[in-house]
Coordinates of N, CA and C in Angstrom, one line a residue:
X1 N -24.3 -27.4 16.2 CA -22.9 -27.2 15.8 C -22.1 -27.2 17.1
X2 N -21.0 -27.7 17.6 CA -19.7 -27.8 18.2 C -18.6 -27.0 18.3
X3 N -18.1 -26.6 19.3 CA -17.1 -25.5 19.3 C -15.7 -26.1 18.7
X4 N -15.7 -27.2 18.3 CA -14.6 -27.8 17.5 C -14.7 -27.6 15.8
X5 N -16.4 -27.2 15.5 CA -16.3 -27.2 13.9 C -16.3 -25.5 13.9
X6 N -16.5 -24.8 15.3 CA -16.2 -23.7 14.6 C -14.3 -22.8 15.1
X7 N -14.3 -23.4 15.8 CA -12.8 -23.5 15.6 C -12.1 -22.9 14.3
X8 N -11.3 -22.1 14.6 CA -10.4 -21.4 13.5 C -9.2 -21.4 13.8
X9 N -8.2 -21.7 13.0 CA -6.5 -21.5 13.5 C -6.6 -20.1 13.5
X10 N -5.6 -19.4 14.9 CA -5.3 -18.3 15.0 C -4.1 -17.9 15.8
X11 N -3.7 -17.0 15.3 CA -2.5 -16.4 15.7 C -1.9 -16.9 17.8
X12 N -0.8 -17.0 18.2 CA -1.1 -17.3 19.6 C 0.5 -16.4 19.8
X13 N 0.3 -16.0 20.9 CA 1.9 -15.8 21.4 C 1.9 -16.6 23.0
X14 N 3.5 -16.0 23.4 CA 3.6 -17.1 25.2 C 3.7 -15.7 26.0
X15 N 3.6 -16.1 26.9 CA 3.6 -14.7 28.3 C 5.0 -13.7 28.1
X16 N 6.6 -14.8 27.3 CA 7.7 -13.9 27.3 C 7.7 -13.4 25.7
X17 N 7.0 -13.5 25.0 CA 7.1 -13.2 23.6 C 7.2 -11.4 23.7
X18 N 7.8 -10.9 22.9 CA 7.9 -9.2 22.7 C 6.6 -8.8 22.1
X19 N 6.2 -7.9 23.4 CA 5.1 -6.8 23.2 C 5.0 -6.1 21.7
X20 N 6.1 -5.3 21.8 CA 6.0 -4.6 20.4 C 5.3 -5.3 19.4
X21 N 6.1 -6.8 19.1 CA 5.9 -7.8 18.2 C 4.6 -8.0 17.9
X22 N 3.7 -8.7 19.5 CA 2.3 -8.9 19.5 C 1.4 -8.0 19.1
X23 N 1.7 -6.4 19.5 CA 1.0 -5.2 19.0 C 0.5 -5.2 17.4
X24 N 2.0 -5.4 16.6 CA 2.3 -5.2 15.5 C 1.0 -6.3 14.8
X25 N 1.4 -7.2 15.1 CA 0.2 -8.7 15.3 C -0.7 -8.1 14.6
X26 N -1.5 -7.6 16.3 CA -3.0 -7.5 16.4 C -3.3 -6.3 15.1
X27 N -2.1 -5.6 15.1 CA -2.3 -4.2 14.0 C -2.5 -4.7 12.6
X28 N -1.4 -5.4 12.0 CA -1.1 -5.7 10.8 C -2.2 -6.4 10.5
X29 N -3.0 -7.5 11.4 CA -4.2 -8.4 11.0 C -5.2 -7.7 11.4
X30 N -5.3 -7.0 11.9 CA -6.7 -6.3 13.1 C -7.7 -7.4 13.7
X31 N -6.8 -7.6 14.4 CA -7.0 -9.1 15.5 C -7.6 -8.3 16.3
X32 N -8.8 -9.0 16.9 CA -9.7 -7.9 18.5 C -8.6 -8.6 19.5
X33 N -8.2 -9.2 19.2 CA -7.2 -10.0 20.5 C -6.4 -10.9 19.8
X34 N -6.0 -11.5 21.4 CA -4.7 -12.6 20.4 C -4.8 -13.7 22.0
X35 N -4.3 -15.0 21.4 CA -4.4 -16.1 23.0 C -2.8 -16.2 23.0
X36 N -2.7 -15.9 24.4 CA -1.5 -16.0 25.0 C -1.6 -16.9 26.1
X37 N -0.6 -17.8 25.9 CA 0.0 -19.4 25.7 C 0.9 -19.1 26.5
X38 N 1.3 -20.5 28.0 CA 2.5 -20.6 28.7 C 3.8 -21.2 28.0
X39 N 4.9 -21.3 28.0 CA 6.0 -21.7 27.7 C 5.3 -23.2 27.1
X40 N 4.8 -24.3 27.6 CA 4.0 -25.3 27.4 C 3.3 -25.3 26.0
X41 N 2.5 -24.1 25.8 CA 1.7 -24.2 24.5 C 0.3 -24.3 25.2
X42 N -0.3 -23.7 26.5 CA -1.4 -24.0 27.1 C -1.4 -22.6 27.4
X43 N -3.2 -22.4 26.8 CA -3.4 -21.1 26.6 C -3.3 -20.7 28.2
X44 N -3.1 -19.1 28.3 CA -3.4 -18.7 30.1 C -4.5 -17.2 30.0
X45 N -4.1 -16.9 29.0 CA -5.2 -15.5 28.4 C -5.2 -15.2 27.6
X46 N -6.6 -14.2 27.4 CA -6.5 -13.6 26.2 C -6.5 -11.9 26.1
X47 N -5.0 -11.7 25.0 CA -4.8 -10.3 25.0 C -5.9 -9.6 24.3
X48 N -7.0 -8.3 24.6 CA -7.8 -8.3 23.7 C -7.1 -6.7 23.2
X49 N -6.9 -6.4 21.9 CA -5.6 -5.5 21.4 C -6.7 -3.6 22.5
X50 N -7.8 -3.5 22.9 CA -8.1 -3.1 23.8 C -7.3 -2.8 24.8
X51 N -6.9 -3.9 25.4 CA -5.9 -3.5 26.8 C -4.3 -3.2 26.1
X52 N -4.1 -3.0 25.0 CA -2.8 -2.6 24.4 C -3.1 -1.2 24.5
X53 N -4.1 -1.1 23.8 CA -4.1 0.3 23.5 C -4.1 1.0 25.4
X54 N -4.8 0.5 25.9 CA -5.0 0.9 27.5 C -3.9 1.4 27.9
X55 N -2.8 0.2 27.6 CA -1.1 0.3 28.2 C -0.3 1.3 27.8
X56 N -1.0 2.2 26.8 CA -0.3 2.9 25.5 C -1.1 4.3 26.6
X57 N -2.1 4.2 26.7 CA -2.5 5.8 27.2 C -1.9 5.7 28.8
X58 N -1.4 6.7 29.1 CA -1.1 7.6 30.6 C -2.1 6.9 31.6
X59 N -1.6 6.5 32.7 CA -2.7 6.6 33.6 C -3.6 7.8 34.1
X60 N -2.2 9.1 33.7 CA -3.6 10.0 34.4 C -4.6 10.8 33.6
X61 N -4.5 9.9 32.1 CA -5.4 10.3 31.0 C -6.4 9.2 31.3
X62 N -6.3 8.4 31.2 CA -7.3 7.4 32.0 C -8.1 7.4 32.7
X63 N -7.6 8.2 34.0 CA -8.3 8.7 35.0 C -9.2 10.2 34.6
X64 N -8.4 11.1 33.9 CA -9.4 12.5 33.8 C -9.2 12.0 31.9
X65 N -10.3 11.4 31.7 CA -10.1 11.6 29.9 C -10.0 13.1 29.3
X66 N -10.6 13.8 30.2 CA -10.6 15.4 29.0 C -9.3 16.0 29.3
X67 N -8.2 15.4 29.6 CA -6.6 15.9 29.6 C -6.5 15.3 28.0
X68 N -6.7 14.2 27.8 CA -6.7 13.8 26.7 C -6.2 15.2 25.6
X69 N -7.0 16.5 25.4 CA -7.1 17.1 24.5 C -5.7 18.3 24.5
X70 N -5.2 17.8 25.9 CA -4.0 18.6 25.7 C -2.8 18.2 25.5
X71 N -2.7 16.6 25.4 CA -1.5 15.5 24.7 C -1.8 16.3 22.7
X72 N -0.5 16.5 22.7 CA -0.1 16.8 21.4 C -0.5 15.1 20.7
X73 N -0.2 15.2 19.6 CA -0.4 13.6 18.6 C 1.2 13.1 18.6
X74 N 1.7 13.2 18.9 CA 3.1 12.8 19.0 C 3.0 11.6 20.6
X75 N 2.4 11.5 21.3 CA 2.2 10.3 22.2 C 1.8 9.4 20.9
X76 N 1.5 9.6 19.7 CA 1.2 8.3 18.7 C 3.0 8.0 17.9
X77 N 3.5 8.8 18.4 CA 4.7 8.4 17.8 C 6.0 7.7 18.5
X78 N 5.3 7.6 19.9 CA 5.9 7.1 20.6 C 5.5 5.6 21.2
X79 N 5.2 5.3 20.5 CA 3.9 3.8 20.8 C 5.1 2.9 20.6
X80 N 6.2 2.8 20.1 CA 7.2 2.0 19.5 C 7.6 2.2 21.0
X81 N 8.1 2.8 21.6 CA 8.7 3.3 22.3 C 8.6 2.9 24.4
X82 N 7.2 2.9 24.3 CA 6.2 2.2 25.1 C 6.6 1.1 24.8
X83 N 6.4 0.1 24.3 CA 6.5 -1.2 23.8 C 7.7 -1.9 23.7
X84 N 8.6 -1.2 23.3 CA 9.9 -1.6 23.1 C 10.6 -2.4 24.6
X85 N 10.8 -3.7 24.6 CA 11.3 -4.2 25.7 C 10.6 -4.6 26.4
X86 N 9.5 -4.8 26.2 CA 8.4 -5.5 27.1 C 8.1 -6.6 26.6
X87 N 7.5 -7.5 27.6 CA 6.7 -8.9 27.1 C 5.4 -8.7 26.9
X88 N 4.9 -9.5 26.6 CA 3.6 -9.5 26.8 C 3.0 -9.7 28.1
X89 N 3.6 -10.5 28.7 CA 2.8 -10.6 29.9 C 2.8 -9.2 31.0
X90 N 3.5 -8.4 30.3 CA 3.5 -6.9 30.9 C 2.2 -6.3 30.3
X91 N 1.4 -6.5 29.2 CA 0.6 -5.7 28.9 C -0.3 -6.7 29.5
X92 N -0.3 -7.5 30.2 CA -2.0 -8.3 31.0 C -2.5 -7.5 31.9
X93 N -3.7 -7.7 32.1 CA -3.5 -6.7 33.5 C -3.3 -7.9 34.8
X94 N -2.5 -6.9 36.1 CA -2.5 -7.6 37.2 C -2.6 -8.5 37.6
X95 N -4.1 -7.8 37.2 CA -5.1 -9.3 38.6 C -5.7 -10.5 36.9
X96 N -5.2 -11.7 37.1 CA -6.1 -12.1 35.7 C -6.9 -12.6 35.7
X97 N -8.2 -12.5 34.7 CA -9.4 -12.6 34.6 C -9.4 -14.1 34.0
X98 N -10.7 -14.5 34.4 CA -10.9 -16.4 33.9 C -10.8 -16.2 32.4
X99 N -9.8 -16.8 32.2 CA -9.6 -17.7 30.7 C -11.1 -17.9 30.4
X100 N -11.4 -17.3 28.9 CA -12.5 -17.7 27.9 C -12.1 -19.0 27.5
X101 N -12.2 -20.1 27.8 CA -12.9 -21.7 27.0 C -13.9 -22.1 27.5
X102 N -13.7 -22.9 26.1 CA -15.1 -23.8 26.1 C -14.4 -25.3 25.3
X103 N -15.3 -26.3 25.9 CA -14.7 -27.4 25.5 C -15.1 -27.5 24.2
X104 N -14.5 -28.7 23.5 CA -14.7 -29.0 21.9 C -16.3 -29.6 21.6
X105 N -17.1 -29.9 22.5 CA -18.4 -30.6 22.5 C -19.3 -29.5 22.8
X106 N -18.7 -28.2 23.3 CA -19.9 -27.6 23.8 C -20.6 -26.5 22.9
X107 N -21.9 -26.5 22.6 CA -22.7 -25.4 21.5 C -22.2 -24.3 21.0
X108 N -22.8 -23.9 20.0 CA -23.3 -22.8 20.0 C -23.6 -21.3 20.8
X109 N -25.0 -22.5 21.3 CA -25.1 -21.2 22.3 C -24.3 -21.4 23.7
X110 N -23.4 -22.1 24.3 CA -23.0 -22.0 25.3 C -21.5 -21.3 25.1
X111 N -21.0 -21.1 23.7 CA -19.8 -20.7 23.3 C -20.1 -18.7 23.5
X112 N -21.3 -18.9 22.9 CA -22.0 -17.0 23.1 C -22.2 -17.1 24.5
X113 N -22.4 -17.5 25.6 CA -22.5 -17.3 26.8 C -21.3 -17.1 27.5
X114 N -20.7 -17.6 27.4 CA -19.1 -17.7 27.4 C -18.6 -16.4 27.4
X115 N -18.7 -16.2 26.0 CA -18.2 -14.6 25.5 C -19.0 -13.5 26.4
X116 N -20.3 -13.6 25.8 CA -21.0 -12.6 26.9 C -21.0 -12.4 28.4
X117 N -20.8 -13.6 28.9 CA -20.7 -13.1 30.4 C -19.4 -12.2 30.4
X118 N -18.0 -12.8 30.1 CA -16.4 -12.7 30.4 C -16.6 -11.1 29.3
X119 N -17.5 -10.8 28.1 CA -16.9 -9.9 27.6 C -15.5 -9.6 26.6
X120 N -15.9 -11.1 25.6 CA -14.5 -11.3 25.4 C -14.8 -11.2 24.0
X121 N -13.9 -11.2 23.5 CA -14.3 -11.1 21.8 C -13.7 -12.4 21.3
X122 N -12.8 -13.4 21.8 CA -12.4 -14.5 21.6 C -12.3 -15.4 22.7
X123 N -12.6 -17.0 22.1 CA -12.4 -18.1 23.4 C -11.8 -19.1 22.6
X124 N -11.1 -19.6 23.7 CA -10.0 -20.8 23.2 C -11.2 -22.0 23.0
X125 N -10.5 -23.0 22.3 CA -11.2 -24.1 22.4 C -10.6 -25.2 22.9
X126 N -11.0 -25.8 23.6 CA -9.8 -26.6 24.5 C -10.2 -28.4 24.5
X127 N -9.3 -29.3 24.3 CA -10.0 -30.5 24.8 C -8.5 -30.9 25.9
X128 N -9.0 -31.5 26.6 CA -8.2 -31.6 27.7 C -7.2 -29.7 27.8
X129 N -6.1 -29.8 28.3 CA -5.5 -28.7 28.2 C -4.6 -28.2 27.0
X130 N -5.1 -29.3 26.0 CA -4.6 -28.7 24.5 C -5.8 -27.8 23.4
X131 N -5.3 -26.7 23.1 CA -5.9 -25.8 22.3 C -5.9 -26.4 20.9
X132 N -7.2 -26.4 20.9 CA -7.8 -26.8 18.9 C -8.1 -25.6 18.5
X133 N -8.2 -24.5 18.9 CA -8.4 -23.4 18.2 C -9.0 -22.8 18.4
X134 N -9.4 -21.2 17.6 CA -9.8 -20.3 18.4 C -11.6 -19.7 17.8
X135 N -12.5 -19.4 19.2 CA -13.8 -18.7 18.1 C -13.7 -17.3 18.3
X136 N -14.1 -16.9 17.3 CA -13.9 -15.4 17.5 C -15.8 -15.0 17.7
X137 N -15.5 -13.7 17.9 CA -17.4 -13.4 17.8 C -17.8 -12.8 16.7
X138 N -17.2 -12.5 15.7 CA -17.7 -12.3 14.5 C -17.6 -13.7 14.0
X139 N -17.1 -14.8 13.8 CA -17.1 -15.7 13.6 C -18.1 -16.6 14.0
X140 N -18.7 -16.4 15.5 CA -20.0 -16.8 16.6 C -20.8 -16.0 15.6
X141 N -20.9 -15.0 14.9 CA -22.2 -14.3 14.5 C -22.4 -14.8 13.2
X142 N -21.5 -15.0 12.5 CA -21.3 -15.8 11.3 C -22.1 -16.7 11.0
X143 N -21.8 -17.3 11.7 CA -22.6 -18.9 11.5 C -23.7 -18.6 12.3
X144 N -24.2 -17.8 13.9 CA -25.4 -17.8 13.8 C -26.3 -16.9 12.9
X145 N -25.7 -16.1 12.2 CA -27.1 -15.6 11.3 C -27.0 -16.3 9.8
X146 N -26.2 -17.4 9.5 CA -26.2 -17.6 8.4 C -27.4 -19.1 8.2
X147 N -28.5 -18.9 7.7 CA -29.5 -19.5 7.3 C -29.3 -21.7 7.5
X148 N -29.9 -22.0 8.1 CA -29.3 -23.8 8.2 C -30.6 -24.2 7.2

């Protein structure tokens, strides 16, 4: 099988699209991520809703997790708030990491190698620099445990 038949349409936003917006996205569908697309329509990463939540906790709860227990639950009511007026390309990190594709010809198992090295829960599928769509890894597990 071909990373073009397992290909699925999926959600995409661009680097200036509203953060909030994309959050709401990944929330309302429970998307492990989402592909974020240049002004062009050419994917450049992928948000995995992971690094949202990242952007959402304190850095210096990040650094010492067991402060964690002295944040009241009201940092969850401010998540709007965080988000509000951002792009997305503010929730990437920094430095960006290699784009997950794989071409439309390439396996199975080279589409799980992909994932596993980068760590990605989703990869674009690309033929030239146009996107046919997206594999997810439950979708990768799908079809490999499902009997041929």
């Amino acid at each position: 099988m071909h990373a073009v038949e397992m290909a699925e349409e999926y959600p995409v936003v661009d680097l200036d699209s509203d953060a909030l917006d994309a959050a709401r996205m990944l929330a309302e569908r429970r998307l492990p991520g989402i592909v974020v697309t240049d002004a062009a329509g050419c994917p450049q990463s992928i948000l995995p809703a992971s690094q949202v939540v990242r952007f959402l906790v304190p850095s210096y709860v990040r650094d010492d997790p067991s402060l964690a227990g002295v944040l009241d639950e009201s940092m969850a009511d401010r998540v709007a708030d965080k988000l509000s007026g951002k792009t997305v390309r503010t929730l990437l990190p920094e430095k960006p990491s290699e784009l997950p594709r794989v071409q439309a010809d390439d396996t199975i198992v080279e589409v799980a190698a992909i994932m596993a090295r980068l760590r990605c829960p989703l990869v674009a599928v690309m033929e030239d620099k146009r996107l046919l769509g997206v594999i997810s890894a439950s979708r990768l597990l799908e079809l490999a445990l499902t009997p041929r």
